[in-house]
XYZ file of C-alpha atoms in Angstrom:
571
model
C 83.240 141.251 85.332
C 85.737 143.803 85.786
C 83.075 145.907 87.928
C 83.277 142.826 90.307
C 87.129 142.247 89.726
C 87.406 146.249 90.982
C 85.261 145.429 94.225
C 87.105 142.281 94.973
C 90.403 144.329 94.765
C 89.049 146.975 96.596
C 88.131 144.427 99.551
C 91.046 142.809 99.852
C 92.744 146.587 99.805
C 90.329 147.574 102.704
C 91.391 143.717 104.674
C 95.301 143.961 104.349
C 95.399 148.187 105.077
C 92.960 146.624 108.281
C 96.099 144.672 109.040
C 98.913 146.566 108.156
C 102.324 146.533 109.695
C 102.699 149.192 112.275
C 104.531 152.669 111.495
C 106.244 152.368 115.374
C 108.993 149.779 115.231
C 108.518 147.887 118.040
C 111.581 147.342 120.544
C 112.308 144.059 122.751
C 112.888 144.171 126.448
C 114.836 140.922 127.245
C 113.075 140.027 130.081
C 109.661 140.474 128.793
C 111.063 138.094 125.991
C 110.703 135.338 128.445
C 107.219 135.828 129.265
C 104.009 133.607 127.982
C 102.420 135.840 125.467
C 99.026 134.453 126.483
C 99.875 133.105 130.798
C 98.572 130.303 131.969
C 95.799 129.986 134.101
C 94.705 132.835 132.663
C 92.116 134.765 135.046
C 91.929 138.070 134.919
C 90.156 139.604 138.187
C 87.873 142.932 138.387
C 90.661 145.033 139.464
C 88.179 148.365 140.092
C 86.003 145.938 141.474
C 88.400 144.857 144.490
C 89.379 148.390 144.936
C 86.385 149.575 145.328
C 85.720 146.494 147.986
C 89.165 147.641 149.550
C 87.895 150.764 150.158
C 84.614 150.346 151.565
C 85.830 147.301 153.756
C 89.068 149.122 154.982
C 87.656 152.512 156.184
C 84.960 151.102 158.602
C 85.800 151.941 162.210
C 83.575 150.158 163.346
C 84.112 146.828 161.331
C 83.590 143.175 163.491
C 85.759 140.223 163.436
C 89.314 139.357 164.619
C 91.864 141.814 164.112
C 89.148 144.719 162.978
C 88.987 147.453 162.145
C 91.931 147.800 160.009
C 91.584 151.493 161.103
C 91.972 153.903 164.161
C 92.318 157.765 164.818
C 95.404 158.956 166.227
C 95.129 162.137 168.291
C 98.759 162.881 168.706
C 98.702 165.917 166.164
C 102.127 165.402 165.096
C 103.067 168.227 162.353
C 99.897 169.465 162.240
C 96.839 170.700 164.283
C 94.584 167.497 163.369
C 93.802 164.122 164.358
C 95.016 161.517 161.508
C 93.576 158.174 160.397
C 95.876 155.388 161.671
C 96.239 152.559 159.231
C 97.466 149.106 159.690
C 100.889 147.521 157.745
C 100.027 144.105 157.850
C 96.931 142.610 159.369
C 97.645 142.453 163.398
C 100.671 144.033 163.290
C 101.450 144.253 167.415
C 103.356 148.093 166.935
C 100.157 149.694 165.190
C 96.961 150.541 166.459
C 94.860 152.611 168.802
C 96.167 151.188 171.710
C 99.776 150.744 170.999
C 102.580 153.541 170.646
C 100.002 156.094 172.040
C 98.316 155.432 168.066
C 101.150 157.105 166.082
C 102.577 154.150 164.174
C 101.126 154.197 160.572
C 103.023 154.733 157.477
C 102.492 157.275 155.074
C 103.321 154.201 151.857
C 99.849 152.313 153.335
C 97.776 156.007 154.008
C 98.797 157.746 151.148
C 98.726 154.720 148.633
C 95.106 154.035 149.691
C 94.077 157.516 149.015
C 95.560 157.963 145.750
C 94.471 154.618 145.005
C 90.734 155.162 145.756
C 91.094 158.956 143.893
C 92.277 157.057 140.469
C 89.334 154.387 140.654
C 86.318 158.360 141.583
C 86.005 158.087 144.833
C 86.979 161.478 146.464
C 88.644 160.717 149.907
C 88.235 164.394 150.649
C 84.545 163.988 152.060
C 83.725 160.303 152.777
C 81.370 159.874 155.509
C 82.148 163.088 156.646
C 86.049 162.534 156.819
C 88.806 164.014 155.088
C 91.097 161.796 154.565
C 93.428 163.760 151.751
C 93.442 166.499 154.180
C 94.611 164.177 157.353
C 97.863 163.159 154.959
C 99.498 166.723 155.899
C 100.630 165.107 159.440
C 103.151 163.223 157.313
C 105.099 166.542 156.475
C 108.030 166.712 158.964
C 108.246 170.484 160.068
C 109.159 169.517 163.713
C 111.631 167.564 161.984
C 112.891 170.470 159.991
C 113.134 168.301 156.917
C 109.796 169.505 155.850
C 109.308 166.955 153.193
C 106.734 163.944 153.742
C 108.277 161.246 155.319
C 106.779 157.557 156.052
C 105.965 158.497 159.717
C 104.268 161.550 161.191
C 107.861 161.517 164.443
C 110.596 160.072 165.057
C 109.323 158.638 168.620
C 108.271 155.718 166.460
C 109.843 155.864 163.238
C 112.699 152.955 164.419
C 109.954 150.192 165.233
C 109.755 150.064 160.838
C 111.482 150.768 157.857
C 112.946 153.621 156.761
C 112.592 156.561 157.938
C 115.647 159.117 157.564
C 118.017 156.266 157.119
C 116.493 154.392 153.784
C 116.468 156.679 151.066
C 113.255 155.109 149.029
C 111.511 155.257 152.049
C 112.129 159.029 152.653
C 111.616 160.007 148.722
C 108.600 158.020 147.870
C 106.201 159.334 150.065
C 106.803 162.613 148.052
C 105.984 160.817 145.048
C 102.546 159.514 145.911
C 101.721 163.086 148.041
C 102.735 164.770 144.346
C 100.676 162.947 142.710
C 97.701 162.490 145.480
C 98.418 166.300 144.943
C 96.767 166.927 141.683
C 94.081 164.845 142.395
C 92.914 167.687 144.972
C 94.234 170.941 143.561
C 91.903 172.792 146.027
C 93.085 171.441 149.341
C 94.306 173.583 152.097
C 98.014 173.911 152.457
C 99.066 171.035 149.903
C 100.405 173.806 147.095
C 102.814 175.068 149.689
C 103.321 171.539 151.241
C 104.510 170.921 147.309
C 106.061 173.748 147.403
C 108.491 173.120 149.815
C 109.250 169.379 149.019
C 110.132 170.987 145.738
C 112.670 173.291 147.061
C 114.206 169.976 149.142
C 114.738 168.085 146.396
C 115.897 170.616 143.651
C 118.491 171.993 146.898
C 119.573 168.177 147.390
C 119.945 167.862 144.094
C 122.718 171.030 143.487
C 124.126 169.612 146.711
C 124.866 165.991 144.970
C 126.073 167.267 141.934
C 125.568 164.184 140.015
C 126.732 161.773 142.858
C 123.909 160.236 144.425
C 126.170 157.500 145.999
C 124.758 157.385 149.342
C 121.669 155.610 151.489
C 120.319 158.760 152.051
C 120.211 162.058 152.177
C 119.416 164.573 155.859
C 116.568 167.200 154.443
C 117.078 168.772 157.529
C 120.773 169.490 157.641
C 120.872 169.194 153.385
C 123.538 166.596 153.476
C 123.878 162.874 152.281
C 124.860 160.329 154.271
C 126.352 156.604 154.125
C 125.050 154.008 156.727
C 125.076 149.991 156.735
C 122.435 150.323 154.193
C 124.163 150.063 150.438
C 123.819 153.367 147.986
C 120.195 154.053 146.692
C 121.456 155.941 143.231
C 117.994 155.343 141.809
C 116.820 157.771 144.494
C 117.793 160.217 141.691
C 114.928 158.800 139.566
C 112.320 159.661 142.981
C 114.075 163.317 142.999
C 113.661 163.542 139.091
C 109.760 162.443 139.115
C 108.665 165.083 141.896
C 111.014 167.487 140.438
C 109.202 167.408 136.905
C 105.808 167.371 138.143
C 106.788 170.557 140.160
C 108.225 171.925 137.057
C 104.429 171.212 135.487
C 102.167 172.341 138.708
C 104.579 175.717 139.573
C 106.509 176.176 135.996
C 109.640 177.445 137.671
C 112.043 176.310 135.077
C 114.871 175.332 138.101
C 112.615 172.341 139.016
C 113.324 171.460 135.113
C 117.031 171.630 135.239
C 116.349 169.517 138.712
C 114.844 167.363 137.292
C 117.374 166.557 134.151
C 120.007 167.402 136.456
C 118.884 163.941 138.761
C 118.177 162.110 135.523
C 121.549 162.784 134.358
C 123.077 161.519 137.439
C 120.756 158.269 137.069
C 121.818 157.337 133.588
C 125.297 157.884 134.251
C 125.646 154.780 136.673
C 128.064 152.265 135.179
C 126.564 149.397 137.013
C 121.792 148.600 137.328
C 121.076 151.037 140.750
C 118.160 149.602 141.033
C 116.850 149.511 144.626
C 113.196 149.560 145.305
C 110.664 150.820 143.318
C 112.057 154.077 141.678
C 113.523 152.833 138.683
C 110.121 152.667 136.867
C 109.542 156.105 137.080
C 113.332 157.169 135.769
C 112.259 155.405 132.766
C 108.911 157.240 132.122
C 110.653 160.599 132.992
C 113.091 159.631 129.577
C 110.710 158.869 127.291
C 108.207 161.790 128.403
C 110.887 164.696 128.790
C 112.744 162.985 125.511
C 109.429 164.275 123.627
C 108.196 167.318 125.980
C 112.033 168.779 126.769
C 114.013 167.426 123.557
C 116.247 165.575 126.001
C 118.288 162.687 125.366
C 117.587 160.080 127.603
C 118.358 156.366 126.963
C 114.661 155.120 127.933
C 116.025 151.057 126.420
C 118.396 151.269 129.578
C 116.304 152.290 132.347
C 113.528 149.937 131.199
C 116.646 147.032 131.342
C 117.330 148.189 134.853
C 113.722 148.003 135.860
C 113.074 144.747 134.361
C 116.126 142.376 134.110
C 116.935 141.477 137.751
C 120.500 142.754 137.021
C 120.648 145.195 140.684
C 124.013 145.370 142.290
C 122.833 146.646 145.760
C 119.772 144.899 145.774
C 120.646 142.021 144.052
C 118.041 140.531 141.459
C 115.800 143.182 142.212
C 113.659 143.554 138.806
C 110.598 141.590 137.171
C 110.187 137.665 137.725
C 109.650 135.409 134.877
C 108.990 132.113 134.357
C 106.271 129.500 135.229
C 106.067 127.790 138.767
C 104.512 124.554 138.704
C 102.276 125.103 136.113
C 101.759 128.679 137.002
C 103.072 131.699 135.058
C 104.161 134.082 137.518
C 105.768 136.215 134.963
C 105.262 140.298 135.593
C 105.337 140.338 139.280
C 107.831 142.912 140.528
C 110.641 141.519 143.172
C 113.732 139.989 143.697
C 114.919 137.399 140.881
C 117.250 135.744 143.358
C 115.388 135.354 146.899
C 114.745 131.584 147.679
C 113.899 131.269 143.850
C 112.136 134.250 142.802
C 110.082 136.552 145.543
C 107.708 138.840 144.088
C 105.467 141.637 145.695
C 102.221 142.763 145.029
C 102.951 146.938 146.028
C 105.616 146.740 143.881
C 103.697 145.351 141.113
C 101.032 147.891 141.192
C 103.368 150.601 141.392
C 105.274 149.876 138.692
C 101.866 149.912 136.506
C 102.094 153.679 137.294
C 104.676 154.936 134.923
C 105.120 152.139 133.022
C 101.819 152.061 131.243
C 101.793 155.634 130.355
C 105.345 155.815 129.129
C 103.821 154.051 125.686
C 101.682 157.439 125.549
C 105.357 159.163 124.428
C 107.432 156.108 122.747
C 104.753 153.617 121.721
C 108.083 151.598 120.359
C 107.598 149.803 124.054
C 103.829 149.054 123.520
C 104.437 145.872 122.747
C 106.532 144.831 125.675
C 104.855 146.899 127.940
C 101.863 145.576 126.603
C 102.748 141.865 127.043
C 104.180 142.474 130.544
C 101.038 144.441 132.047
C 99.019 140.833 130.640
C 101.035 139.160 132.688
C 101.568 141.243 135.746
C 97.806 141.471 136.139
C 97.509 137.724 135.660
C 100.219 136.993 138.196
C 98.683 139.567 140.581
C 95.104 137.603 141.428
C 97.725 134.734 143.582
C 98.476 137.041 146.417
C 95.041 136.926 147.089
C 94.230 133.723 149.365
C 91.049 133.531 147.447
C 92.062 133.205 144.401
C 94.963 130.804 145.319
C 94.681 126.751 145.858
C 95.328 126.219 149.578
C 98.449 123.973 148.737
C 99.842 127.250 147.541
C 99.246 129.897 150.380
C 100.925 129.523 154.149
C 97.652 130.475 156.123
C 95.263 129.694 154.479
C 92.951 128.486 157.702
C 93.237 132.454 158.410
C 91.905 133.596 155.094
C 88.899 134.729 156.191
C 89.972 137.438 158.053
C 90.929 139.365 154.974
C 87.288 139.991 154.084
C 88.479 139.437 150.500
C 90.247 142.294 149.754
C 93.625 141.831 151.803
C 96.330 140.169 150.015
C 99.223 138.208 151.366
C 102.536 140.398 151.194
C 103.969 138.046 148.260
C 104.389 134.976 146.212
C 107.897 133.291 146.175
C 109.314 130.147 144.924
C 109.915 128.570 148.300
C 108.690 129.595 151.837
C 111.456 132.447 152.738
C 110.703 131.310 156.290
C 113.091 128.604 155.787
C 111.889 126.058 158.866
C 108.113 126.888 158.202
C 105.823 126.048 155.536
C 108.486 123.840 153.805
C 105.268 121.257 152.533
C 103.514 124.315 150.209
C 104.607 124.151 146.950
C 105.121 127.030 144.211
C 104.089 129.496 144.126
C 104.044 130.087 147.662
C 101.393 133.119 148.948
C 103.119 134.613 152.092
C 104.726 137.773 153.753
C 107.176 138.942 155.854
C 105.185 140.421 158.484
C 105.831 138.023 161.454
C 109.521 138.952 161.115
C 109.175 142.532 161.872
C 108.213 141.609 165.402
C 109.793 137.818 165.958
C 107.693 136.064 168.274
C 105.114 138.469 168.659
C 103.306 139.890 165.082
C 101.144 136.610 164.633
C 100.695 134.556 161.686
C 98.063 137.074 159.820
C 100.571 139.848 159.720
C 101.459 138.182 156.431
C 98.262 139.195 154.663
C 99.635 143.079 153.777
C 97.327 146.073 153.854
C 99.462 149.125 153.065
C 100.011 146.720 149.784
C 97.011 145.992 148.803
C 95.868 149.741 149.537
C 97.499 150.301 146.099
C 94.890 148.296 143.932
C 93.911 151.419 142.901
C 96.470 151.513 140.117
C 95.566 148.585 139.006
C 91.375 149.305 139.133
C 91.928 152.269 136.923
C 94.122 151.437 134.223
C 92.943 147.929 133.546
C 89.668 147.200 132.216
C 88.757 143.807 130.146
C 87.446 143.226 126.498
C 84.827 140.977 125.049
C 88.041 138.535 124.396
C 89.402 136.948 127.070
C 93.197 137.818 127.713
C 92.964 141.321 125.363
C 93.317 144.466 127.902
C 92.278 147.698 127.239
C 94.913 149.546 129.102
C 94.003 153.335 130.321
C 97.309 154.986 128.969
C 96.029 158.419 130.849
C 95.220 157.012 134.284
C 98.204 157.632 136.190
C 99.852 160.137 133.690
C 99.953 162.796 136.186
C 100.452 166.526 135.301
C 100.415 165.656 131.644
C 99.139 168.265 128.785
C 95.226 168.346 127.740
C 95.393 164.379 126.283
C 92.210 162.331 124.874
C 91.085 159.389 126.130
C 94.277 156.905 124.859
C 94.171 153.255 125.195
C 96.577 150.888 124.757
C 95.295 146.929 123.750
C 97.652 144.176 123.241
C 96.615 141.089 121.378
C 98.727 137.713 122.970
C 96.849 135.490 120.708
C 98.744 134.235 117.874
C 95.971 135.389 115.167
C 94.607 138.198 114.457
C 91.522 139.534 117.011
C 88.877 141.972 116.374
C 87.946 143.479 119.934
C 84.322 145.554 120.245
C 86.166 148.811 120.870
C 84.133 151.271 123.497
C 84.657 154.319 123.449
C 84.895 156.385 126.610
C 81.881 159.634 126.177
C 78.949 159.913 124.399
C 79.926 162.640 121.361
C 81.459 161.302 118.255
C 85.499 160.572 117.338
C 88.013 159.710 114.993
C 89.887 156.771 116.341
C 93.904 157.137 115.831
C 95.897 154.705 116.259
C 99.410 156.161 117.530
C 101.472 153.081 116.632
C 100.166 152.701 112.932
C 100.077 156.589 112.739
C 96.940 156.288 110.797
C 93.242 156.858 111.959
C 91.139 153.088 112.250
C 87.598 154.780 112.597
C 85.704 157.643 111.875
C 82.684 159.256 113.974
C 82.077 156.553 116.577
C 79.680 157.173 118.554
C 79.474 154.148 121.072
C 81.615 151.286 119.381
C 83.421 149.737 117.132
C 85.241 146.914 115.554
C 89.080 147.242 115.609
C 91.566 144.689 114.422
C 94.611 143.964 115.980
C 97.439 141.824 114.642
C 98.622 138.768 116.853
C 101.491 139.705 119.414
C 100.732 143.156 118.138
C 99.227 146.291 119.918
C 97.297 149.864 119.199
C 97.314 152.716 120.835
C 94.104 154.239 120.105
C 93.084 158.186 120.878
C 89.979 158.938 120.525
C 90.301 162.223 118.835
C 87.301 164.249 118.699
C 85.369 163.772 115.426
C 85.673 166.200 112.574
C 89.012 168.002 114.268
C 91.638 170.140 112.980
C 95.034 168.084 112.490
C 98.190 169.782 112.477
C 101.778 169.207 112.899
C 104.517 170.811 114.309
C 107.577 169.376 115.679
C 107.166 166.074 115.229
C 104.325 166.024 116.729
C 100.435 165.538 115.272
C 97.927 167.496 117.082
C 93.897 167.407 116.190
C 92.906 171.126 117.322
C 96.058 171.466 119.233
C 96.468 168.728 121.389
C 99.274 166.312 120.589
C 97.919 162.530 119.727
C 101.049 160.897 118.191
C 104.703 162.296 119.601
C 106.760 160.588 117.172
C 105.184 161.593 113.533
């Protein structure tokens, strides 16, 4: 009897440790607050799927059907010796093309985001089909410019028919972003370390020349002085600086790119008011919580992740995440403005914040949670920009939906048509984009189905995969944690339901592990070899590393390491 009495005990022991409250307090982001924990519809798409469709449907130069190919070479051999792929905006877009602006309107945000995104999902854009496409991103480095940084266009000739372009600081900092990080996903290409090199030296100059004031809409590489146009400050530019700044610190280890890089983050933080203007803020608040743990800095990573989510922007007013549930939709996750006709959301932006936002759990899993919840929702939200995956009540052309092949998304979902006279009968959420306002009369209506923002599924295709329960993510914390220390495989999976789930756990190689989870500081499974069960609490997450099995743990710091490498930055 007592034999049995001891085994009971012991089972119940083994059920409620299986279940035990996590070690990581978890912290609340208002805005995420507001979100379903479990959206409705739910349908989560195959996000590696579709980018692997974008890729192979996109770079065919000899694709049929109206408005194809979506790609052309241009000869001009601006910057460099080479011919460059040409990439459309928007579908149809009258400026771009072979045949218009002798080829030399393309942006470096559609060019480079497609080649990073294809690089995250293992396809290597540096020998497709006998192209190099990595290689043909140098042209994007202004040298005749003397700015030598990349910029969003190869010349000025054509850089006023868009955005940006050494008058919109975003535009100007963020191709440096993706080229860093398109960067060490081809260590070995020809000229890109100095190419790094160089935008390096920009931005650590710029930032000694700003001194902590980054109060301006932009800031001349070329004559190293920031400037003030019609266009209100871009202070989160510091975040941009920061990002590039660090990785150089990791790729060159000149400790001045460091102090750059603390230097801009200082400057960010400091703002009395949200600076929020595009899409940089993200990335300040991954730079916190990574250099918090890596540098011993300071940084207040609950305030940067307020600016990025809670719609509270000054400049840009109501720029952060949307919330809420239109018409029986949740659209809660999408990244936009708060404010425009209702709530206008964009699918590039959404992506991109996926970038640093999912890996920042990897150095304060206090935000897996939230961060958890939101990426649920943000990749729910993100299947109604594409017209396929929309009711036609819901999308402004959808007669022309064909033409995206299936992988080209409209621009945006918004609460009410932003066109003001047109569409007024489609109800929310309303699939649409801006692209027949660039060019008023002449971009047609398809110019609203966006290709440079779709090009950036890739984020999405290689941090998201699903589990054998529908709604439960297994999030790739690694994916886009670029120039990071030796890591293992790290996952983070959030459980919406509101009772406990056990998810079949796979694990990513074929030699045994340990699996540790980093938010109940504890290890869940020993010597897995394929799978296994793990138990997750409801509205609760784990961050599991799959240590390799049998391996020496230390600590040091704060830190736990299993034969050196750090798996849990906060023990």
């Amino acid at each position: 009897m007592r034999l049995t009495f001891k085994i009971i005990l012991s089972s119940l022991f083994t059920l409620v440790a299986g279940f035990s409250q996590a070690q990581i307090k978890q912290l609340k982001l208002d805005r995420v607050e507001e979100m379903a924990n479990l959206p409705q519809p739910l349908q989560i798409i195959d996000w590696k799927l579709m980018a692997q469709n974008f890729d192979k449907t996109i770079y065919d130069f000899n694709a049929k059907g109206d408005y194809w190919p979506m790609v052309w070479i241009d000869s001009t051999k601006k910057n460099f010796d080479q011919n460059v792929m040409g990439i459309y905006t928007a579908v149809g877009d009258v400026r771009q093309g072979k045949m218009n602006n002798k080829g030399m309107f393309h942006e470096a945000l559609a060019n480079m985001g497609a080649v990073m995104g294809a690089s995250l999902i293992g396809i290597d854009k540096s020998k497709q089909n006998g192209m190099n496409y990595t290689g043909m991103l140098k042209n994007y480095f202004n040298s005749d410019t003397k700015w030598n940084i990349m910029m969003n266009n190869t010349a000025p000739e054509v850089a006023l028919l868009g955005g940006g372009y050494g008058r919109d600081w975003w535009y100007d900092v963020y191709p440096n972003v993706l080229f860093y990080a398109i960067c060490e996903q081809y260590p070995n290409e020809k000229d890109f370390d100095w190419i790094a090199k160089s935008i390096a030296e920009k931005f650590y100059k710029a930032d000694s020349i700003l001194n902590g004031d980054y109060n301006y809409s932009y800031f001349d590489y070329g004559k190293m002085k920031p400037m003030k146009n019609q266009i209100c400050a871009q202070q989160d530019a510091a975040a941009g600086h920061a990002w590039v700044l660090y990785a150089a610190y990791k790729k060159f280890g000149d400790k001045r790119y460091l102090r750059g890089a603390i230097s801009a983050m200082t400057a960010l933080e400091a703002n009395k008011i949200n600076p929020t203007y595009e899409l940089l803020m993200p990335f300040g608040a991954y730079l916190a919580a990574r250099m918090n743990v890596e540098q011993g800095t300071k940084f207040d990573v609950q305030k940067l992740l307020g600016w990025t989510f809670d719609g509270t922007a000054v400049c840009r007013a109501g720029w952060g995440v949307l919330t809420g549930k239109w018409n029986n939709y949740d659209i809660s996750g999408v990244v936009g403005s708060t404010v425009d006709h209702g709530g206008y959301g964009f699918l590039m932006n959404t992506f991109d914040a996926a970038w640093p936002l999912v890996p920042l759990v990897r150095y304060d899993p206090a935000y897996a949670d939230a961060i958890g919840k939101w990426m649920l929702n943000a990749v729910n939200a993100s299947r109604l920009f594409y017209p396929q995956y929309v009711p036609n009540e819901h999308q402004t052309i959808m007669k022309s939906a064909n033409v995206t092949k299936g992988v080209i998304a409209y621009e945006g979902i918004a609460k009410a048509s932003t066109f003001d006279t047109l569409y007024m009968d489609k109800i929310a959420p309303v699939a649409q984009g801006d692209g027949p306002k660039w060019v008023p009369g002449k971009n047609p209506d398809v110019s609203q189905f966006s290709v440079y923002g779709s090009g950036h599924v890739g984020i999405f295709g290689s941090i998201v995969e699903k589990t054998n329960i529908d709604g439960v993510l297994k999030l790739d914390v690694l994916a886009t944690d670029f120039y990071k220390s030796k890591a293992y495989p790290s996952y983070l999976v959030y459980n919406p339901y509101n009772r406990n789930k056990t998810i079949t756990y796979k694990v990513k190689g074929t030699k045994k592990v340990d699996l540790y989870d980093a938010i109940a500081q504890k290890f869940v499974a020993k010597n897995i070899s394929s799978k296994a069960n793990i138990a997750v609490m409801p509205t609760k997450s784990v961050l599991i590393v799959e240590v390799p099995a049998s391996s020496k743990i230390t600590t040091g710091n704060h830190k736990l390491m299993a034969n050196g490498v750090v798996i849990d930055y906060k023990k």
